[in-house]
Amino acid sequence: MGLVVDIPLWGAIAVAFFLIVGASLTLIGAIGFLRLPTFYERIHAPTLGTSWGIGGIMLASMIYFTLSTQRFVLHEILIGIFVTVTTPVTLMLLARAALHRDRAEGNPDVPGKAHEEDGD
Amino acid sequence: MLPYPLLTASLILMWLLLSGFTPGQFILGTLVAVFASWAMASLRPDKPKIRKWHLIPKLVAIVFFDIIRSNIAVAGVLLFGRGKGRRPGFLTIPLEIEDRTALAVLAIILTSTPGSAWLEYDQHDRTVLLHVLDLLDKNEWIDLVKNRYEKLLMEIFA
Amino acid sequence: MSAIIIFTAVSIAQLMIGAAMAIASLRMFRGPRAQDRIIGLDTLYVSAMLLLVTFGIGTGRVVYFEAALVIGMLGFVSTVALAKFLMRGEVIE
């Protein structure tokens, strides 16, 4: 890894801070994902990684590339927006699928459906 | 000519971010964006109406702050809070907003804050089923959704 | 000095994200039901995306972002397709 360009010390500290924050939030999310007992609780754990896990690492990368190439690098914002918009969609779809399956099996822990849906 | 100016502008911006800020790429990106927004217009006729633009930064700031706060709370729960009276549970909340875009924004906000997940919206009853990681006080969650987010969203998408 | 700080931070972050990926794949193999496996896969690809970005910081190349974006899109589409299949499959049964 000899390609690390020299950037000011405060920049390096900020990059390191955001990197560690993002990575440890992702790890905590994954640990919780393993430890929580039911599916509906587990659905909360990955959002740690996708909110500030992604946010921290993208911030670190933006600071680093902006300082080392002397121009604004904004690719990370695209990835960040993309992930913030797509994660709720996948989680919601999965949760609805899980609800549907649990209801079809008559699982007592799940609230029943109030009404039949109009479409879809 | 341009049915969705905001969509077109953000597509051009995205194109330029991915391929570099040169005049040639700008022309190409503009072409792609214009055709994409025409395609979009033929797909979806109803258009989101944003009334109060100046409230959007406020919403973004509130959500930003809440995400940080709930990240810390949920990280604490996941690492140390086993037992200790934590009760996960389902929660049904009646909603007043009907606008599709506002509902989508509310769903994104609630799901991307750790600790609460949007499960299902019932069109007939206009209620939403949430799952909450730490359901200590039901009224606190209802208050959070109704007063903190829904009011603001109703003002923005009037 | 700053190169050492960044090198250390990138290494620690890569180890942590690698551990997160290992845990996610553990859940994917164990996960009692199909939805647990799918959400494990989802966590796995998000972590893989983060790992690619840290590689980008470590080597100083911007190419990794495109790869991360591609992983993100493919992962999103595959998770949506799997979730949809989970719902439809049972409806038809």
GROMACS .gro file of N, CA, C and O in nm, chain C residues 3-82:
model
  320
  281ALA      N    1   0.028   0.929   0.664
  281ALA     CA    2   0.016   0.804   0.587
  281ALA      C    3   0.002   0.685   0.681
  281ALA      O    4  -0.077   0.594   0.656
  282ILE      N    5   0.077   0.689   0.793
  282ILE     CA    6   0.069   0.578   0.889
  282ILE      C    7  -0.071   0.571   0.950
  282ILE      O    8  -0.131   0.463   0.962
  283ILE      N    9  -0.125   0.690   0.987
  283ILE     CA   10  -0.258   0.693   1.048
  283ILE      C   11  -0.360   0.633   0.953
  283ILE      O   12  -0.440   0.546   0.990
  284ILE      N   13  -0.354   0.679   0.828
  284ILE     CA   14  -0.454   0.630   0.732
  284ILE      C   15  -0.437   0.482   0.707
  284ILE      O   16  -0.535   0.406   0.703
  285PHE      N   17  -0.312   0.438   0.695
  285PHE     CA   18  -0.287   0.296   0.671
  285PHE      C   19  -0.345   0.211   0.784
  285PHE      O   20  -0.416   0.113   0.762
  286THR      N   21  -0.318   0.254   0.910
  286THR     CA   22  -0.370   0.178   1.025
  286THR      C   23  -0.522   0.177   1.025
  286THR      O   24  -0.585   0.071   1.043
  287ALA      N   25  -0.582   0.296   1.006
  287ALA     CA   26  -0.728   0.305   1.011
  287ALA      C   27  -0.790   0.218   0.903
  287ALA      O   28  -0.888   0.147   0.928
  288VAL      N   29  -0.731   0.223   0.781
  288VAL     CA   30  -0.788   0.143   0.672
  288VAL      C   31  -0.777  -0.004   0.705
  288VAL      O   32  -0.873  -0.081   0.684
  289SER      N   33  -0.664  -0.047   0.762
  289SER     CA   34  -0.649  -0.189   0.794
  289SER      C   35  -0.751  -0.232   0.899
  289SER      O   36  -0.817  -0.337   0.884
  290ILE      N   37  -0.767  -0.150   1.005
  290ILE     CA   38  -0.864  -0.186   1.110
  290ILE      C   39  -1.004  -0.193   1.052
  290ILE      O   40  -1.080  -0.287   1.077
  291ALA      N   41  -1.038  -0.091   0.971
  291ALA     CA   42  -1.172  -0.087   0.913
  291ALA      C   43  -1.195  -0.209   0.825
  291ALA      O   44  -1.303  -0.269   0.828
  292GLN      N   45  -1.092  -0.248   0.748
  292GLN     CA   46  -1.110  -0.365   0.661
  292GLN      C   47  -1.130  -0.492   0.742
  292GLN      O   48  -1.214  -0.576   0.708
  293LEU      N   49  -1.055  -0.503   0.854
  293LEU     CA   50  -1.075  -0.621   0.938
  293LEU      C   51  -1.218  -0.625   0.994
  293LEU      O   52  -1.283  -0.730   0.993
  294MET      N   53  -1.266  -0.508   1.041
  294MET     CA   54  -1.400  -0.504   1.098
  294MET      C   55  -1.506  -0.539   0.995
  294MET      O   56  -1.597  -0.620   1.021
  295ILE      N   57  -1.493  -0.480   0.875
  295ILE     CA   58  -1.595  -0.508   0.772
  295ILE      C   59  -1.586  -0.654   0.729
  295ILE      O   60  -1.688  -0.719   0.704
  296GLY      N   61  -1.462  -0.707   0.725
  296GLY     CA   62  -1.449  -0.849   0.693
  296GLY      C   63  -1.520  -0.936   0.795
  296GLY      O   64  -1.590  -1.032   0.759
  297ALA      N   65  -1.505  -0.899   0.923
  297ALA     CA   66  -1.575  -0.975   1.028
  297ALA      C   67  -1.725  -0.964   1.010
  297ALA      O   68  -1.798  -1.063   1.025
  298ALA      N   69  -1.772  -0.843   0.977
  298ALA     CA   70  -1.916  -0.825   0.955
  298ALA      C   71  -1.964  -0.914   0.841
  298ALA      O   72  -2.072  -0.974   0.848
  299MET      N   73  -1.882  -0.922   0.734
  299MET     CA   74  -1.921  -1.007   0.621
  299MET      C   75  -1.928  -1.153   0.663
  299MET      O   76  -2.018  -1.227   0.624
  300ALA      N   77  -1.829  -1.194   0.746
  300ALA     CA   78  -1.829  -1.334   0.792
  300ALA      C   79  -1.955  -1.363   0.872
  300ALA      O   80  -2.020  -1.468   0.853
  301ILE      N   81  -1.992  -1.267   0.962
  301ILE     CA   82  -2.110  -1.288   1.044
  301ILE      C   83  -2.235  -1.295   0.957
  301ILE      O   84  -2.323  -1.380   0.977
  302ALA      N   85  -2.242  -1.205   0.857
  302ALA     CA   86  -2.359  -1.205   0.770
  302ALA      C   87  -2.370  -1.336   0.695
  302ALA      O   88  -2.480  -1.391   0.680
  303SER      N   89  -2.256  -1.390   0.650
  303SER     CA   90  -2.268  -1.516   0.576
  303SER      C   91  -2.299  -1.632   0.670
  303SER      O   92  -2.365  -1.728   0.630
  304LEU      N   93  -2.255  -1.619   0.797
  304LEU     CA   94  -2.294  -1.720   0.895
  304LEU      C   95  -2.446  -1.725   0.910
  304LEU      O   96  -2.509  -1.831   0.908
  305ARG      N   97  -2.507  -1.604   0.919
  305ARG     CA   98  -2.652  -1.597   0.930
  305ARG      C   99  -2.717  -1.651   0.803
  305ARG      O  100  -2.823  -1.713   0.807
  306MET      N  101  -2.650  -1.628   0.691
  306MET     CA  102  -2.704  -1.675   0.564
  306MET      C  103  -2.708  -1.828   0.561
  306MET      O  104  -2.803  -1.887   0.512
  307PHE      N  105  -2.605  -1.890   0.617
  307PHE     CA  106  -2.604  -2.037   0.615
  307PHE      C  107  -2.694  -2.094   0.723
  307PHE      O  108  -2.759  -2.196   0.704
  308ARG      N  109  -2.697  -2.030   0.840
  308ARG     CA  110  -2.775  -2.084   0.951
  308ARG      C  111  -2.922  -2.051   0.939
  308ARG      O  112  -3.007  -2.134   0.962
  309GLY      N  113  -2.949  -1.925   0.906
  309GLY     CA  114  -3.076  -1.855   0.920
  309GLY      C  115  -3.196  -1.944   0.910
  309GLY      O  116  -3.222  -1.993   0.803
  310PRO      N  117  -3.275  -1.959   1.015
  310PRO     CA  118  -3.377  -2.064   1.016
  310PRO      C  119  -3.469  -2.062   0.895
  310PRO      O  120  -3.507  -2.166   0.846
  311ARG      N  121  -3.504  -1.942   0.845
  311ARG     CA  122  -3.601  -1.940   0.736
  311ARG      C  123  -3.544  -1.864   0.617
  311ARG      O  124  -3.439  -1.802   0.625
  312ALA      N  125  -3.618  -1.871   0.507
  312ALA     CA  126  -3.567  -1.813   0.383
  312ALA      C  127  -3.546  -1.663   0.397
  312ALA      O  128  -3.447  -1.609   0.347
  313GLN      N  129  -3.637  -1.592   0.468
  313GLN     CA  130  -3.621  -1.447   0.477
  313GLN      C  131  -3.495  -1.408   0.555
  313GLN      O  132  -3.432  -1.307   0.525
  314ASP      N  133  -3.455  -1.493   0.653
  314ASP     CA  134  -3.330  -1.464   0.724
  314ASP      C  135  -3.211  -1.477   0.631
  314ASP      O  136  -3.117  -1.397   0.637
  315ARG      N  137  -3.215  -1.577   0.545
  315ARG     CA  138  -3.104  -1.594   0.451
  315ARG      C  139  -3.096  -1.476   0.356
  315ARG      O  140  -2.988  -1.426   0.324
  316ILE      N  141  -3.212  -1.428   0.310
  316ILE     CA  142  -3.210  -1.318   0.213
  316ILE      C  143  -3.156  -1.192   0.279
  316ILE      O  144  -3.074  -1.120   0.221
  317ILE      N  145  -3.198  -1.166   0.402
  317ILE     CA  146  -3.150  -1.044   0.467
  317ILE      C  147  -3.002  -1.058   0.500
  317ILE      O  148  -2.926  -0.960   0.499
  318GLY      N  149  -2.954  -1.182   0.521
  318GLY     CA  150  -2.811  -1.205   0.537
  318GLY      C  151  -2.735  -1.170   0.411
  318GLY      O  152  -2.630  -1.104   0.416
  319LEU      N  153  -2.790  -1.210   0.298
  319LEU     CA  154  -2.728  -1.177   0.170
  319LEU      C  155  -2.724  -1.027   0.149
  319LEU      O  156  -2.622  -0.972   0.104
  320ASP      N  157  -2.832  -0.960   0.188
  320ASP     CA  158  -2.839  -0.815   0.175
  320ASP      C  159  -2.729  -0.748   0.256
  320ASP      O  160  -2.655  -0.662   0.206
  321THR      N  161  -2.715  -0.789   0.382
  321THR     CA  162  -2.609  -0.734   0.467
  321THR      C  163  -2.472  -0.764   0.408
  321THR      O  164  -2.382  -0.680   0.411
  322LEU      N  165  -2.457  -0.884   0.353
  322LEU     CA  166  -2.329  -0.925   0.294
  322LEU      C  167  -2.289  -0.832   0.180
  322LEU      O  168  -2.175  -0.785   0.174
  323TYR      N  169  -2.383  -0.800   0.092
  323TYR     CA  170  -2.341  -0.717  -0.021
  323TYR      C  171  -2.319  -0.572   0.018
  323TYR      O  172  -2.230  -0.507  -0.037
  324VAL      N  173  -2.397  -0.524   0.116
  324VAL     CA  174  -2.370  -0.387   0.161
  324VAL      C  175  -2.229  -0.377   0.222
  324VAL      O  176  -2.153  -0.284   0.194
  325SER      N  177  -2.192  -0.481   0.300
  325SER     CA  178  -2.059  -0.480   0.359
  325SER      C  179  -1.952  -0.493   0.251
  325SER      O  180  -1.846  -0.430   0.260
  326ALA      N  181  -1.980  -0.572   0.149
  326ALA     CA  182  -1.883  -0.587   0.040
  326ALA      C  183  -1.860  -0.454  -0.029
  326ALA      O  184  -1.747  -0.417  -0.064
  327MET      N  185  -1.969  -0.377  -0.043
  327MET     CA  186  -1.958  -0.245  -0.104
  327MET      C  187  -1.868  -0.155  -0.020
  327MET      O  188  -1.780  -0.086  -0.072
  328LEU      N  189  -1.890  -0.158   0.112
  328LEU     CA  190  -1.807  -0.077   0.201
  328LEU      C  191  -1.661  -0.119   0.194
  328LEU      O  192  -1.571  -0.035   0.194
  329LEU      N  193  -1.637  -0.250   0.185
  329LEU     CA  194  -1.501  -0.301   0.177
  329LEU      C  195  -1.432  -0.247   0.052
  329LEU      O  196  -1.316  -0.205   0.057
  330LEU      N  197  -1.506  -0.244  -0.059
  330LEU     CA  198  -1.448  -0.192  -0.182
  330LEU      C  199  -1.410  -0.045  -0.167
  330LEU      O  200  -1.305  -0.002  -0.215
  331VAL      N  201  -1.496   0.033  -0.098
  331VAL     CA  202  -1.463   0.174  -0.081
  331VAL      C  203  -1.339   0.190   0.005
  331VAL      O  204  -1.252   0.274  -0.024
  332THR      N  205  -1.325   0.107   0.109
  332THR     CA  206  -1.202   0.118   0.189
  332THR      C  207  -1.080   0.077   0.108
  332THR      O  208  -0.973   0.134   0.125
  333PHE      N  209  -1.095  -0.020   0.018
  333PHE     CA  210  -0.984  -0.052  -0.073
  333PHE      C  211  -0.949   0.070  -0.157
  333PHE      O  212  -0.832   0.098  -0.181
  334GLY      N  213  -1.051   0.141  -0.200
  334GLY     CA  214  -1.028   0.263  -0.278
  334GLY      C  215  -0.946   0.364  -0.200
  334GLY      O  216  -0.854   0.426  -0.253
  335ILE      N  217  -0.980   0.382  -0.070
  335ILE     CA  218  -0.902   0.477   0.010
  335ILE      C  219  -0.759   0.427   0.027
  335ILE      O  220  -0.663   0.503   0.016
  336GLY      N  221  -0.744   0.296   0.051
  336GLY     CA  222  -0.612   0.241   0.075
  336GLY      C  223  -0.520   0.254  -0.044
  336GLY      O  224  -0.401   0.284  -0.029
  337THR      N  225  -0.573   0.233  -0.165
  337THR     CA  226  -0.486   0.238  -0.281
  337THR      C  227  -0.489   0.373  -0.350
  337THR      O  228  -0.408   0.397  -0.437
  338GLY      N  229  -0.582   0.460  -0.312
  338GLY     CA  230  -0.588   0.590  -0.375
  338GLY      C  231  -0.643   0.591  -0.516
  338GLY      O  232  -0.620   0.683  -0.592
  339ARG      N  233  -0.717   0.488  -0.553
  339ARG     CA  234  -0.775   0.484  -0.688
  339ARG      C  235  -0.925   0.503  -0.680
  339ARG      O  236  -0.991   0.455  -0.588
  340VAL      N  237  -0.982   0.571  -0.781
  340VAL     CA  238  -1.125   0.600  -0.780
  340VAL      C  239  -1.204   0.490  -0.851
  340VAL      O  240  -1.326   0.487  -0.845
  341VAL      N  241  -1.131   0.397  -0.917
  341VAL     CA  242  -1.200   0.292  -0.994
  341VAL      C  243  -1.294   0.211  -0.906
  341VAL      O  244  -1.398   0.165  -0.951
  342TYR      N  245  -1.256   0.196  -0.780
  342TYR     CA  246  -1.334   0.110  -0.691
  342TYR      C  247  -1.477   0.158  -0.672
  342TYR      O  248  -1.564   0.080  -0.640
  343PHE      N  249  -1.501   0.289  -0.690
  343PHE     CA  250  -1.636   0.339  -0.669
  343PHE      C  251  -1.733   0.283  -0.771
  343PHE      O  252  -1.845   0.250  -0.738
  344GLU      N  253  -1.686   0.273  -0.896
  344GLU     CA  254  -1.775   0.217  -0.996
  344GLU      C  255  -1.811   0.074  -0.962
  344GLU      O  256  -1.926   0.033  -0.972
  345ALA      N  257  -1.709   0.000  -0.916
  345ALA     CA  258  -1.735  -0.139  -0.876
  345ALA      C  259  -1.835  -0.143  -0.762
  345ALA      O  260  -1.928  -0.225  -0.761
  346ALA      N  261  -1.818  -0.051  -0.664
  346ALA     CA  262  -1.910  -0.048  -0.550
  346ALA      C  263  -2.051  -0.018  -0.595
  346ALA      O  264  -2.148  -0.080  -0.549
  347LEU      N  265  -2.064   0.077  -0.689
  347LEU     CA  266  -2.197   0.113  -0.739
  347LEU      C  267  -2.262  -0.006  -0.809
  347LEU      O  268  -2.381  -0.033  -0.790
  348VAL      N  269  -2.181  -0.079  -0.888
  348VAL     CA  270  -2.236  -0.195  -0.959
  348VAL      C  271  -2.282  -0.301  -0.859
  348VAL      O  272  -2.392  -0.357  -0.871
  349ILE      N  273  -2.198  -0.327  -0.756
  349ILE     CA  274  -2.238  -0.425  -0.654
  349ILE      C  275  -2.368  -0.382  -0.588
  349ILE      O  276  -2.460  -0.463  -0.568
  350GLY      N  277  -2.377  -0.251  -0.555
  350GLY     CA  278  -2.498  -0.202  -0.490
  350GLY      C  279  -2.620  -0.226  -0.575
  350GLY      O  280  -2.723  -0.274  -0.527
  351MET      N  281  -2.611  -0.193  -0.705
  351MET     CA  282  -2.729  -0.208  -0.791
  351MET      C  283  -2.767  -0.355  -0.807
  351MET      O  284  -2.885  -0.391  -0.794
  352LEU      N  285  -2.667  -0.440  -0.834
  352LEU     CA  286  -2.699  -0.581  -0.852
  352LEU      C  287  -2.759  -0.640  -0.725
  352LEU      O  288  -2.857  -0.715  -0.729
  353GLY      N  289  -2.701  -0.602  -0.610
  353GLY     CA  290  -2.752  -0.653  -0.485
  353GLY      C  291  -2.894  -0.609  -0.460
  353GLY      O  292  -2.979  -0.689  -0.419
  354PHE      N  293  -2.922  -0.482  -0.489
  354PHE     CA  294  -3.058  -0.430  -0.470
  354PHE      C  295  -3.158  -0.508  -0.554
  354PHE      O  296  -3.260  -0.558  -0.504
  355VAL      N  297  -3.125  -0.521  -0.683
  355VAL     CA  298  -3.219  -0.589  -0.772
  355VAL      C  299  -3.238  -0.734  -0.730
  355VAL      O  300  -3.352  -0.785  -0.725
  356SER      N  301  -3.128  -0.802  -0.691
  356SER     CA  302  -3.143  -0.943  -0.655
  356SER      C  303  -3.224  -0.958  -0.527
  356SER      O  304  -3.308  -1.049  -0.517
  357THR      N  305  -3.203  -0.868  -0.429
  357THR     CA  306  -3.280  -0.880  -0.306
  357THR      C  307  -3.428  -0.858  -0.332
  357THR      O  308  -3.514  -0.929  -0.278
  358VAL      N  309  -3.458  -0.756  -0.414
  358VAL     CA  310  -3.600  -0.729  -0.446
  358VAL      C  311  -3.662  -0.848  -0.516
  358VAL      O  312  -3.773  -0.891  -0.483
  359ALA      N  313  -3.586  -0.907  -0.611
  359ALA     CA  314  -3.640  -1.022  -0.684
  359ALA      C  315  -3.665  -1.139  -0.590
  359ALA      O  316  -3.770  -1.205  -0.596
  360LEU      N  317  -3.570  -1.163  -0.498
  360LEU     CA  318  -3.587  -1.274  -0.405
  360LEU      C  319  -3.706  -1.252  -0.312
  360LEU      O  320  -3.785  -1.344  -0.286
   0.00000   0.00000   0.00000
